mmCIF file of C-alpha atoms in Angstrom:
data_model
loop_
_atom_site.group_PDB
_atom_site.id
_atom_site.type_symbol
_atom_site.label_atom_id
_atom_site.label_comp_id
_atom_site.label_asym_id
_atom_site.label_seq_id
_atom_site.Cartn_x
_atom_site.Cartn_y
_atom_site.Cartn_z
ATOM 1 C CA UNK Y 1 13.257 -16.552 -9.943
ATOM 2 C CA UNK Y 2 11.612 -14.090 -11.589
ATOM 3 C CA UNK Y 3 8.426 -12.861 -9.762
ATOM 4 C CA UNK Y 4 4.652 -11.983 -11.939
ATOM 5 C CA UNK Y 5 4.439 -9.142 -9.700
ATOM 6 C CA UNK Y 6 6.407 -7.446 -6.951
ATOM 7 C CA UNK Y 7 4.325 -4.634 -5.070
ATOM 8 C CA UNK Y 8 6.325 -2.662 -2.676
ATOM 9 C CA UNK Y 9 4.523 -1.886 0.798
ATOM 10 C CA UNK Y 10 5.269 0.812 2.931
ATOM 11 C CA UNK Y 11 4.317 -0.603 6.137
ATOM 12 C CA UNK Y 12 3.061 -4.447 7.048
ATOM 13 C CA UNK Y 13 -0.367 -3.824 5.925
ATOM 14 C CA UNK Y 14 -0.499 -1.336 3.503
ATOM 15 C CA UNK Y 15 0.042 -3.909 0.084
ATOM 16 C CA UNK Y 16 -2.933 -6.205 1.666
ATOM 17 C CA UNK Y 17 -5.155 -3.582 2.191
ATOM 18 C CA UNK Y 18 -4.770 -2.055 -1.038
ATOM 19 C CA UNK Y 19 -3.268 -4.181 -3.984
ATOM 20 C CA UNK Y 20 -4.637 -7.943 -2.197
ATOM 21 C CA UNK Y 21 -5.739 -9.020 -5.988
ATOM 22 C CA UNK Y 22 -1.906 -8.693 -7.411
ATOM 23 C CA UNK Y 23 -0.504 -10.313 -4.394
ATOM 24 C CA UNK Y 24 -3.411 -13.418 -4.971
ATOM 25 C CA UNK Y 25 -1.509 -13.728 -8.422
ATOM 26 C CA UNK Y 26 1.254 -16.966 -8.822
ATOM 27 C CA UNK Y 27 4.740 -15.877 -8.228
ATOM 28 C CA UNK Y 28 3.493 -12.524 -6.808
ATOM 29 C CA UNK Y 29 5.842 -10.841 -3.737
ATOM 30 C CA UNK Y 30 5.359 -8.114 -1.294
ATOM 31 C CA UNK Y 31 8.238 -6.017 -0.236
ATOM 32 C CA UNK Y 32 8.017 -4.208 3.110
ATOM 33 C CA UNK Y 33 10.031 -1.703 2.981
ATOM 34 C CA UNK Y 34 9.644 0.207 6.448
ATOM 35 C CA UNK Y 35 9.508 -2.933 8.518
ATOM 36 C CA UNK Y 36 11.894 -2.443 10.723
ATOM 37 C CA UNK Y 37 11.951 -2.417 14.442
ATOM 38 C CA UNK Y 38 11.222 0.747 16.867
ATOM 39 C CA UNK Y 39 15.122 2.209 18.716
ATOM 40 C CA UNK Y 40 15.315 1.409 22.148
ATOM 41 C CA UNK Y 41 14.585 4.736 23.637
ATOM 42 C CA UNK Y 42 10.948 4.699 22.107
ATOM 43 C CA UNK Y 43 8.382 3.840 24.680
ATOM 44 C CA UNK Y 44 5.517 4.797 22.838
ATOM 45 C CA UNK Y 45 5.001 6.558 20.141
ATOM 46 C CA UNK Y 46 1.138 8.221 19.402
ATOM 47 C CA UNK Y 47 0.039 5.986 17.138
ATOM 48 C CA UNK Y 48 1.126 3.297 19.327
ATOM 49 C CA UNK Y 49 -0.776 4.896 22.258
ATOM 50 C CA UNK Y 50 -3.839 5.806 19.546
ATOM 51 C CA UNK Y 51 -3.840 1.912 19.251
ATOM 52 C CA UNK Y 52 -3.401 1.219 22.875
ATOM 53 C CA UNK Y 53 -0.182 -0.477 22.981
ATOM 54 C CA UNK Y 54 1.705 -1.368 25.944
ATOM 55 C CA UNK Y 55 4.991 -0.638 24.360
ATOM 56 C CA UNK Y 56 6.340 0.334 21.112
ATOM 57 C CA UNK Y 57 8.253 -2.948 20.693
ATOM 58 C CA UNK Y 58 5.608 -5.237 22.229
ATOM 59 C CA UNK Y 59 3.315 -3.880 19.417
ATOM 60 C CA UNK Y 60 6.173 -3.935 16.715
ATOM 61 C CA UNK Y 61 6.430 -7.723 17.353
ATOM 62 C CA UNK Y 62 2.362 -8.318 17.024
ATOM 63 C CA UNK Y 63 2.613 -6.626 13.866
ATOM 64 C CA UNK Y 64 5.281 -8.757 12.770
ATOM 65 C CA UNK Y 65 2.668 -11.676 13.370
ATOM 66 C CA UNK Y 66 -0.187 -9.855 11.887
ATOM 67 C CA UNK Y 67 1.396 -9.612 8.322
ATOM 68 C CA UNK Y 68 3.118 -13.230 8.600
ATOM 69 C CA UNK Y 69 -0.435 -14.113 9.095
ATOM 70 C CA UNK Y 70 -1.969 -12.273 6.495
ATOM 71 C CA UNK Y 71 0.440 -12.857 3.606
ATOM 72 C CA UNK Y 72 -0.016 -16.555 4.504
ATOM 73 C CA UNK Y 73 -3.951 -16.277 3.755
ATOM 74 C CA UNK Y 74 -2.636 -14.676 0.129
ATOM 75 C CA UNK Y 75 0.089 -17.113 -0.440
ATOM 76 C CA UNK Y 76 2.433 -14.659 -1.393
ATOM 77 C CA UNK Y 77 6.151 -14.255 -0.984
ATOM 78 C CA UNK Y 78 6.999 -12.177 1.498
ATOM 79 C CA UNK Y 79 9.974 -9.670 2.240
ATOM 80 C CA UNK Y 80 10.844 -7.224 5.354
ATOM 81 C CA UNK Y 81 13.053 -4.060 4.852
ATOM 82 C CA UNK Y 82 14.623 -3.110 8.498
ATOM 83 C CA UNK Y 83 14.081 0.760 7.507
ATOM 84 C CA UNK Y 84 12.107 2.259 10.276
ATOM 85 C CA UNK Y 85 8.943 3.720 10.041
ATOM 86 C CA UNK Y 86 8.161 7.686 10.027
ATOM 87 C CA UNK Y 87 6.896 7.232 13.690
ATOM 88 C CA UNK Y 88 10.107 5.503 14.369
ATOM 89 C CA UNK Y 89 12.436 7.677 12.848
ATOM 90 C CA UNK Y 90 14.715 10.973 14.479
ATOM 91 C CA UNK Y 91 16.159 11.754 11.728
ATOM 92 C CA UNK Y 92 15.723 12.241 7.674
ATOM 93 C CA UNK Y 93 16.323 9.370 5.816
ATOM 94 C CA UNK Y 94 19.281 8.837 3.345
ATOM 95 C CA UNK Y 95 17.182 9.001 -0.057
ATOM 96 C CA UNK Y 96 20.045 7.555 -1.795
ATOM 97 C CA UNK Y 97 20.575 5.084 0.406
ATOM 98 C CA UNK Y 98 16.887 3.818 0.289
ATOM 99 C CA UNK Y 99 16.784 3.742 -3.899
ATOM 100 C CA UNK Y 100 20.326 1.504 -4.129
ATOM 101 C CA UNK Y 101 18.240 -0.773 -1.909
ATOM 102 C CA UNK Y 102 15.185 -1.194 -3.582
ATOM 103 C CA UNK Y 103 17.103 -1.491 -7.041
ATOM 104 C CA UNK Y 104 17.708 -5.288 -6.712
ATOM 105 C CA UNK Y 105 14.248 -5.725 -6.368
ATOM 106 C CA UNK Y 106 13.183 -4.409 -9.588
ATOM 107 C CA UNK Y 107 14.966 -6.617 -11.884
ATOM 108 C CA UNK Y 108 13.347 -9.651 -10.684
ATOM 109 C CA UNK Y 109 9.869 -8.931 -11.648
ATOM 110 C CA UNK Y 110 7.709 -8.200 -14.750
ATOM 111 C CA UNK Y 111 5.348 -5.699 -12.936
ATOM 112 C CA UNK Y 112 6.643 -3.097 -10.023
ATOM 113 C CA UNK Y 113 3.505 -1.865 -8.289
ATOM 114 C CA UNK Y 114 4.199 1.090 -5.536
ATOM 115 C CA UNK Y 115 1.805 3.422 -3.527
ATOM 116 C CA UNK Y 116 0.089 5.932 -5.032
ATOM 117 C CA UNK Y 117 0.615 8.246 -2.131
ATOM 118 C CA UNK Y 118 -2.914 9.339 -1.638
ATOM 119 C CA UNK Y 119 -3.592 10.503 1.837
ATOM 120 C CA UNK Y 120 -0.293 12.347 2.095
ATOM 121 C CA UNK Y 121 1.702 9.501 4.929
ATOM 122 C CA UNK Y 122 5.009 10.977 4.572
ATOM 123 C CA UNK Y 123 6.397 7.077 4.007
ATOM 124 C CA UNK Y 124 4.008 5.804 1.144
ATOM 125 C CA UNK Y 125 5.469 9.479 -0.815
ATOM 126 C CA UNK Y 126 8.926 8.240 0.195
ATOM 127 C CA UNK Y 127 8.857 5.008 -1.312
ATOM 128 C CA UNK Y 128 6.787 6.347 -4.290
ATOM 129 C CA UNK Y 129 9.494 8.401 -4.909
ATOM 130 C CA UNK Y 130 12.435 6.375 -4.242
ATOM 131 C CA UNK Y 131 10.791 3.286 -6.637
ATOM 132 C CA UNK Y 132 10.375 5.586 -9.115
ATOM 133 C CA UNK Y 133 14.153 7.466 -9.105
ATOM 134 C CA UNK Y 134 15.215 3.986 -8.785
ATOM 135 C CA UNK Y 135 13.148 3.500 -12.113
ATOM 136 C CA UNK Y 136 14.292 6.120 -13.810
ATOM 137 C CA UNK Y 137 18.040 4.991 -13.260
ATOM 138 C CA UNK Y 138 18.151 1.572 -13.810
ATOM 139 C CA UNK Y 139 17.843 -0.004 -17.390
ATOM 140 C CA UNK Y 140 14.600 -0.666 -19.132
ATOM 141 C CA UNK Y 141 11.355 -1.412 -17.320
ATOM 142 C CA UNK Y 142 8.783 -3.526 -16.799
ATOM 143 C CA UNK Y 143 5.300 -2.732 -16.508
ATOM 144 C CA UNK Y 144 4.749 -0.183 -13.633
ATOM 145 C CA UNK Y 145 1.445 0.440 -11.641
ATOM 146 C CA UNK Y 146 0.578 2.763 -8.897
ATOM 147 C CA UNK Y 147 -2.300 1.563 -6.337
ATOM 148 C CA UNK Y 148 -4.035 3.506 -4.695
ATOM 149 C CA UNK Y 149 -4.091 3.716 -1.092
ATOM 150 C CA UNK Y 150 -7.012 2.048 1.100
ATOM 151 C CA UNK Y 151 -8.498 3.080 3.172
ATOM 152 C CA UNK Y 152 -7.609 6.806 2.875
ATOM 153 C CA UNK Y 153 -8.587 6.368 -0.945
ATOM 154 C CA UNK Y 154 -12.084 5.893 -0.136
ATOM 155 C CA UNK Y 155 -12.269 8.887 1.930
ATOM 156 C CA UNK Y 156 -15.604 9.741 -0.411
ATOM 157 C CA UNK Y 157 -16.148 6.288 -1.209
ATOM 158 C CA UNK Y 158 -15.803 4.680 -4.473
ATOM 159 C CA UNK Y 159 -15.503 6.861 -7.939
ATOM 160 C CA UNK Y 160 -18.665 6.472 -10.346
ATOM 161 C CA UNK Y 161 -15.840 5.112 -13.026
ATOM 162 C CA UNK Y 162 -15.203 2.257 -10.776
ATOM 163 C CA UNK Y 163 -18.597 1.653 -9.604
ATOM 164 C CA UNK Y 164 -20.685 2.350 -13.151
ATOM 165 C CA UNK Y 165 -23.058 4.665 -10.779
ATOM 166 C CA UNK Y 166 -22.931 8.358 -10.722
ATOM 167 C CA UNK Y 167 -21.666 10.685 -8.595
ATOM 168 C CA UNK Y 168 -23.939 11.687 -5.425
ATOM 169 C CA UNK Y 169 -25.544 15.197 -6.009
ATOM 170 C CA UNK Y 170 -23.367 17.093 -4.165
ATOM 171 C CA UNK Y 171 -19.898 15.229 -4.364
ATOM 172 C CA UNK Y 172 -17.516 14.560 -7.298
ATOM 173 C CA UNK Y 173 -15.220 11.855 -6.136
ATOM 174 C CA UNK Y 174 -13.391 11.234 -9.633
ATOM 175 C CA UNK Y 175 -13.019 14.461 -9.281
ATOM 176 C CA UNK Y 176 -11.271 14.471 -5.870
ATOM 177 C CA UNK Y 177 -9.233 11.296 -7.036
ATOM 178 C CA UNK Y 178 -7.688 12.501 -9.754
ATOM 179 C CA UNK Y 179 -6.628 16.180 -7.711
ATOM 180 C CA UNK Y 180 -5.018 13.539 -5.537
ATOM 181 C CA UNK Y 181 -3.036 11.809 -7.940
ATOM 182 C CA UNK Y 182 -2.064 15.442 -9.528
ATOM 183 C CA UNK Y 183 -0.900 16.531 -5.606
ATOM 184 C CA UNK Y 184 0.795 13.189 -5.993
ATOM 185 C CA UNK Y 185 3.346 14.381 -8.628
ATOM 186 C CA UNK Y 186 1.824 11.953 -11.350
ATOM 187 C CA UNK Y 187 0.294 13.363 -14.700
ATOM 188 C CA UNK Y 188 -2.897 12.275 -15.120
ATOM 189 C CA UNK Y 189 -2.047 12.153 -19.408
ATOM 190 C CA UNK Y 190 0.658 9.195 -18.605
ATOM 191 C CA UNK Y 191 -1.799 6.956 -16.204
ATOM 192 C CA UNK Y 192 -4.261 4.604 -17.358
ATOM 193 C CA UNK Y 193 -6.505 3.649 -14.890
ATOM 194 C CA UNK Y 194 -7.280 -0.108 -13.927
ATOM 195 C CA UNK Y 195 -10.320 -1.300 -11.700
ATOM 196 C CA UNK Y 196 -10.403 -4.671 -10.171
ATOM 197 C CA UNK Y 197 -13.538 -5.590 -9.118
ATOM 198 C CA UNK Y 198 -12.641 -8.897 -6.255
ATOM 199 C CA UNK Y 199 -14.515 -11.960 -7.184
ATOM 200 C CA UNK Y 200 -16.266 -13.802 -4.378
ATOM 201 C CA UNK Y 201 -13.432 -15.523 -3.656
ATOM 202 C CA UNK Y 202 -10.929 -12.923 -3.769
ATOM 203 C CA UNK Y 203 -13.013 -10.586 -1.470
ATOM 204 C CA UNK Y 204 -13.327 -13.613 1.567
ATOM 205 C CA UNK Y 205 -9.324 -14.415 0.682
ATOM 206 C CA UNK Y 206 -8.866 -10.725 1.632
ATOM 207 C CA UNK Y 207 -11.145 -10.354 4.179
ATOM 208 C CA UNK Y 208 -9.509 -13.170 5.934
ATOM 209 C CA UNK Y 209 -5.753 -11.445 5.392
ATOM 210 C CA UNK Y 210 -6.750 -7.911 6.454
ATOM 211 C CA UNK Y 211 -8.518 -9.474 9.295
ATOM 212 C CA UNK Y 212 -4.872 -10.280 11.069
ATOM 213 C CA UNK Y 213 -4.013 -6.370 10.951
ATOM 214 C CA UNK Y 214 -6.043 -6.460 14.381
ATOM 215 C CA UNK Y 215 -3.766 -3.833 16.086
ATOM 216 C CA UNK Y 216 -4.527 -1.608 13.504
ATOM 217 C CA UNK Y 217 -8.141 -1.714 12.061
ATOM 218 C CA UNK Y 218 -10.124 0.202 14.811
ATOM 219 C CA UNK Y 219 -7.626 3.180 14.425
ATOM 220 C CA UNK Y 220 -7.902 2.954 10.479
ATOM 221 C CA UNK Y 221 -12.088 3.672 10.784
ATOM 222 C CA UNK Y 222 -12.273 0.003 9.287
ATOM 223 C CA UNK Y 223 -13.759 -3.184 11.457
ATOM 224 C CA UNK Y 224 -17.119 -5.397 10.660
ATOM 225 C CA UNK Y 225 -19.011 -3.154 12.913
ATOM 226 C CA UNK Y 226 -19.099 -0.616 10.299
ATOM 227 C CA UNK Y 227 -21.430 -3.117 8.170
ATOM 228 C CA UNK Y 228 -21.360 -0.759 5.056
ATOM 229 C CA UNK Y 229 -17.681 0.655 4.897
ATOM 230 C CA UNK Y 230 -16.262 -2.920 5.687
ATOM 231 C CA UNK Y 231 -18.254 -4.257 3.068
ATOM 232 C CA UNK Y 232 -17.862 -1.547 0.311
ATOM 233 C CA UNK Y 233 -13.952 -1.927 0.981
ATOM 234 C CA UNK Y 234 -14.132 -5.173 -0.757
ATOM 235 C CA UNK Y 235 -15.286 -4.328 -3.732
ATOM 236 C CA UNK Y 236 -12.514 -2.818 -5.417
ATOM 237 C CA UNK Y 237 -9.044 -2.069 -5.760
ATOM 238 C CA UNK Y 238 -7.986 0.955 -8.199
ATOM 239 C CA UNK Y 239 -4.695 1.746 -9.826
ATOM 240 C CA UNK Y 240 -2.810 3.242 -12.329
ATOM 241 C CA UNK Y 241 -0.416 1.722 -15.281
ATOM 242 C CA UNK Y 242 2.168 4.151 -16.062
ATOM 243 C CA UNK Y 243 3.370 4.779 -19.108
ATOM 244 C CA UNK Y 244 7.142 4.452 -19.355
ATOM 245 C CA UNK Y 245 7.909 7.849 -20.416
ATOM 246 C CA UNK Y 246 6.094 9.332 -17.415
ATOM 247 C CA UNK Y 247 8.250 7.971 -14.918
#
């Protein structure tokens, strides 16, 4: 099968938080890629106590839930990588090891869509930059878009060029954005930018997904009690098309 769209996730919420419009699309997939489950001798880690878990694997297992939940309400295929997360993790991982696994994935697509990297989580820059090498090695390809990463994206809120409205007086988020994406290692000559603004429809459909990602929302500064964030978060999504010779 060959899939519209496959969007590679770091973690289980990351791709429905920030690309929910190209996993909405027919024949779209997710790939997880640092799904996999916390060692034994982990109790709790900090963001596991930040998010009051009772133990590192009792809260592994609730995400699992969460995103089976959540990519249901997108209708989306769905698959888990058993790399561990950062907060998981003793050890560097085996670049080399991570890009012959994600090759397989990119032949079976027409778009590749990967993380950004914005807000500087040392596993959304690790997949960035082992979809990319993997890119770069393998033969010609298809369309490839980087997304960028909500909620830390909207640290500032929304850039004018998404919104049509300037700037406030004293802050330049396009400006901010595209210092990200430099600090990223992208050139800002080889990206054309893409806004999505969610239809009606879209923004309940994703609502309703990132909804599941209980566990996680409070410590992400995103719930419904925050009437005006929560709402502005479903506005948009932003990325980037890359041009080939970029990569």
């Amino acid at each position: 099968m060959t899939f519209s769209a496959t969007i590679f996730s770091a973690h289980l919420d990351d791709a429905v938080l920030s690309a929910a419009a190209q996993l909405s699309r027919p024949r779209a997939r997710v790939v997880t890629v640092f799904a996999g489950p916390p060692p034994a001798s982990i109790d709790r880690t900090r963001w596991d106590k930040i998010t009051r878990a009772s133990s590192s694997a009792e809260r592994y297992a609730e995400r699992l839930a969460e995103d089976e939940r959540a990519v249901a309400a997108l209708g989306c295929a769905s698959v888990r990588l058993p790399e561990p997360e950062d907060q998981y993790r003793d050890g560097e991982l085996d670049q080399r090891e991570l890009i012959a696994k994600l090759r397989p994935y990119l032949a079976e697509s027409a778009e590749i869509w990967l993380p950004a990297g914005i807000g500087d989580h040392p596993d959304h820059a690790l997949l960035r930059d082992a979809v990319l090498a993997a890119l770069r090695e393998g033969p010609a390809a298809p369309a490839v878009f980087v997304y960028a990463d909500l909620p830390y994206a909207l640290r500032f809120g929304w850039p004018s060029r998404a919104t049509g409205v300037d700037n406030p007086p004293y802050l330049d988020v396009d400006f901010w954005i595209n210092e990200e994406l430099v600090a990223c290692g992208f050139d800002r000559s080889q990206l054309t930018e893409r806004v999505f603004e969610l239809t009606e429809d879209l923004k309940r459909a994703k609502e309703r997904a990132v909804l599941c990602y209980r566990s996680q929302l409070p410590a992400l500064v995103l719930t419904p009690d925050d009437t005006r964030r929560w709402q502005s978060f479903f506005r948009y999504e932003l990325a980037w098309e890359l041009a080939v010779s970029g990569q």
